[in-house]
Amino acid sequence: DVKVTQSSRYLVKRTGEKVFLECVQDMDHENMFWYRQDPGLGLRLIYFSYDVKMKEKGDIPEGYSVSREKKERFSLILESASTNQTSMYLCASSLGSSSGNTIYFGEGSWLTVV
Amino acid sequence: KQEVTQIPAALSVPEGENLVLNCSFTDSAIYNLQWFRQDPGKGLTSLLLIQSSQREQTSGRLNASLDKSSGRSTLYIAASQPGDSATYLCAGSNFGNEKLTFGTGTRLTIIP
């Protein structure tokens, strides 16, 4: 069965802390994504990776970076957390052979920055 | 840039009724459109994916259609049940672009 696992479901961090959100998929997918979801704004793409060590900025990359050292793992990094980064973060993956593949999501990580 | 809209934001329907959820998009070059379900505090679960060469897809009580010329997709739910209560989101992408653009969703409540 398809699985995207986000290691932390709930985190509380202080302003200025460095935060790592980890995501692992077990489907050998080429594409991995990080979204954030906020009320009234929907899902917005932060970063996208189409292969190991490859990344592409999404719509709202400011304040974030990513790392993909292995195919199955895609990490989102908040270099210096701020209160406006309080949100639900969703990781997803899909096959990369062509457009139009089903995308699979993790359960989400709720981040509160105080 | 593709923009996706879902109206209404919330919908309440008595159990047993058939219902339609709407999704509009601005770019007719859309290549695929997906419908997702999201339960409170959880991630998204893919329900149906329609590629531009298809007009509809069916899974159980769900049927999704895609009309590129009008910029619309609909999700039809037959014989609604309380367990169908959730937020339903649609998302589209254009050819060669793996990135999806999401609507803000319709929160569906089925009243027993």
XYZ file of C-alpha atoms in Angstrom:
226
model
C 0.000 0.000 0.000
C 1.133 3.506 -0.848
C 2.632 5.409 2.058
C 3.961 8.903 2.623
C 5.132 9.364 6.195
C 5.702 12.648 7.938
C 7.669 11.943 11.073
C 6.321 14.770 13.224
C 2.585 15.352 13.494
C 2.665 18.211 16.006
C 5.524 20.582 16.774
C 5.852 23.731 18.839
C 8.955 25.809 18.149
C 10.243 29.172 19.267
C 10.814 32.135 16.973
C 14.295 31.969 15.467
C 14.717 28.214 15.872
C 15.828 26.052 12.983
C 13.099 23.521 12.166
C 13.334 20.309 10.173
C 10.250 18.581 8.784
C 10.940 15.111 7.439
C 9.025 13.148 4.840
C 9.600 9.611 3.581
C 7.809 7.755 0.789
C 8.023 4.049 0.065
C 6.780 4.043 -3.536
C 10.028 4.833 -5.392
C 8.458 8.064 -6.664
C 10.610 10.607 -8.467
C 8.534 13.657 -7.519
C 8.142 14.976 -4.009
C 6.410 18.131 -2.839
C 6.021 20.328 0.210
C 2.806 22.338 0.604
C 1.469 24.466 3.393
C -2.243 24.756 4.077
C -3.835 27.773 5.696
C -7.532 28.599 6.227
C -8.919 30.573 3.321
C -5.723 30.232 1.297
C -5.834 26.534 0.474
C -2.718 24.553 -0.348
C 0.279 26.478 -1.603
C 3.387 24.849 -3.012
C 6.617 25.658 -1.189
C 9.134 23.453 -3.008
C 9.142 20.605 -5.463
C 11.809 17.983 -6.198
C 11.824 15.843 -9.350
C 14.925 13.813 -8.567
C 17.612 13.308 -5.971
C 19.432 16.581 -5.283
C 17.116 18.413 -7.689
C 14.686 21.048 -6.465
C 12.489 23.763 -7.820
C 10.854 26.688 -6.049
C 7.132 26.688 -5.720
C 4.846 29.654 -5.132
C 6.018 30.576 -1.624
C 9.654 29.489 -1.101
C 10.726 32.477 0.983
C 11.946 31.469 4.438
C 12.234 27.789 3.495
C 14.817 25.463 2.027
C 14.730 21.768 1.159
C 17.031 18.791 0.981
C 16.747 15.600 -1.031
C 19.809 13.445 -0.557
C 17.968 10.158 -1.092
C 15.086 9.378 -3.410
C 12.730 8.378 -0.631
C 13.336 11.338 1.687
C 12.477 15.020 1.255
C 13.142 17.459 4.079
C 11.739 20.934 4.583
C 13.906 23.331 6.567
C 12.862 26.550 8.228
C 16.181 28.313 8.774
C 14.800 30.756 11.344
C 11.191 30.049 12.250
C 8.775 32.966 12.443
C 5.216 33.172 13.735
C 3.841 33.588 10.213
C 5.125 30.097 9.446
C 2.625 28.601 11.873
C 0.671 26.301 9.598
C -0.088 22.753 8.552
C 2.608 21.341 6.285
C 1.811 18.577 3.840
C 4.305 16.380 2.017
C 3.334 14.536 -1.154
C 4.850 12.329 -3.839
C 4.065 11.118 -7.353
C 5.623 9.179 -10.198
C 7.729 11.347 -12.445
C 7.486 9.549 -15.768
C 4.888 11.959 -17.147
C 2.322 14.463 -16.090
C -0.985 13.254 -14.850
C 0.018 10.849 -12.133
C -1.898 10.447 -8.924
C -0.338 12.381 -6.067
C -0.198 10.858 -2.597
C -0.136 12.904 0.586
C 1.147 12.356 4.086
C -0.958 12.999 7.185
C 0.439 16.482 7.684
C 2.606 18.221 10.266
C 1.083 20.917 12.440
C 3.714 23.518 13.269
C 3.155 26.258 15.819
C 5.818 28.951 16.151
C 5.609 30.950 19.377
C -1.053 30.636 -14.489
C -3.766 28.144 -13.682
C -6.307 29.315 -11.103
C -8.801 26.941 -9.518
C -12.019 27.959 -7.752
C -14.507 25.939 -5.738
C -17.918 27.336 -4.886
C -19.609 27.036 -2.460
C -17.128 26.909 0.392
C -19.557 24.857 2.466
C -22.555 22.660 1.706
C -25.007 20.739 3.897
C -27.133 17.975 2.422
C -29.570 15.432 3.970
C -28.427 11.835 3.976
C -29.409 9.843 0.906
C -29.440 12.725 -1.523
C -27.316 12.898 -4.643
C -25.093 15.966 -4.840
C -22.667 17.756 -7.117
C -19.519 19.636 -6.126
C -18.124 22.216 -8.523
C -14.627 23.148 -9.591
C -13.701 25.881 -12.095
C -10.334 26.505 -13.714
C -9.035 29.323 -15.865
C -6.607 27.653 -18.266
C -8.179 25.283 -20.792
C -4.742 23.760 -21.402
C -5.287 21.766 -18.242
C -3.799 18.276 -18.585
C -5.199 16.521 -15.589
C -7.584 17.279 -12.785
C -7.733 15.446 -9.491
C -10.329 15.341 -6.759
C -9.254 14.818 -3.175
C -10.946 14.281 0.154
C -9.597 15.720 3.389
C -10.867 14.786 6.829
C -10.328 17.294 9.682
C -6.689 17.507 10.722
C -5.585 14.916 8.187
C -3.813 14.761 4.867
C -5.463 14.519 1.452
C -6.679 11.296 -0.087
C -6.883 11.087 -3.869
C -10.370 10.124 -5.062
C -10.302 10.412 -8.837
C -7.918 11.606 -11.522
C -9.175 12.705 -14.945
C -6.749 13.251 -17.783
C -7.541 15.723 -20.556
C -8.265 12.914 -23.024
C -11.006 11.628 -20.713
C -14.344 13.194 -19.961
C -15.132 11.358 -16.767
C -13.994 8.827 -14.202
C -16.008 6.708 -11.814
C -15.230 5.017 -8.533
C -18.091 3.467 -6.602
C -20.603 6.197 -5.746
C -18.322 8.918 -7.091
C -18.252 10.255 -10.625
C -16.020 13.089 -11.772
C -16.342 14.893 -15.077
C -14.087 17.298 -16.929
C -15.195 19.881 -19.502
C -12.158 21.772 -20.724
C -14.110 24.069 -23.027
C -16.183 25.454 -20.182
C -13.388 25.317 -17.624
C -15.358 23.117 -15.249
C -15.129 19.852 -13.404
C -17.817 18.310 -11.224
C -17.747 15.598 -8.584
C -21.035 13.741 -8.307
C -21.729 11.789 -5.128
C -24.641 9.377 -5.255
C -26.739 8.364 -2.260
C -24.767 10.471 0.213
C -23.866 9.041 3.633
C -22.719 10.711 6.879
C -19.275 9.197 6.262
C -18.993 11.372 3.150
C -18.720 14.440 5.380
C -15.319 15.974 4.675
C -13.660 18.751 2.684
C -13.362 18.040 -1.013
C -10.611 19.710 -3.019
C -9.907 19.766 -6.710
C -6.513 20.449 -8.256
C -5.266 20.793 -11.814
C -1.997 20.806 -13.686
C -0.922 21.570 -17.228
C 1.052 19.273 -19.503
C 4.702 18.920 -18.588
C 4.090 20.525 -15.239
C 4.039 18.185 -12.297
C 2.842 20.897 -9.944
C -0.817 21.006 -9.001
C -2.838 24.154 -8.374
C -5.474 23.594 -5.709
C -8.871 25.090 -5.091
C -9.722 26.079 -1.523
C -12.203 23.245 -1.164
C -15.864 22.667 -0.360
C -16.671 21.523 3.171
C -19.461 18.960 2.848
C -21.711 17.965 5.736
C -24.180 15.110 5.321
C -27.035 15.446 7.795
C -28.309 12.107 9.186
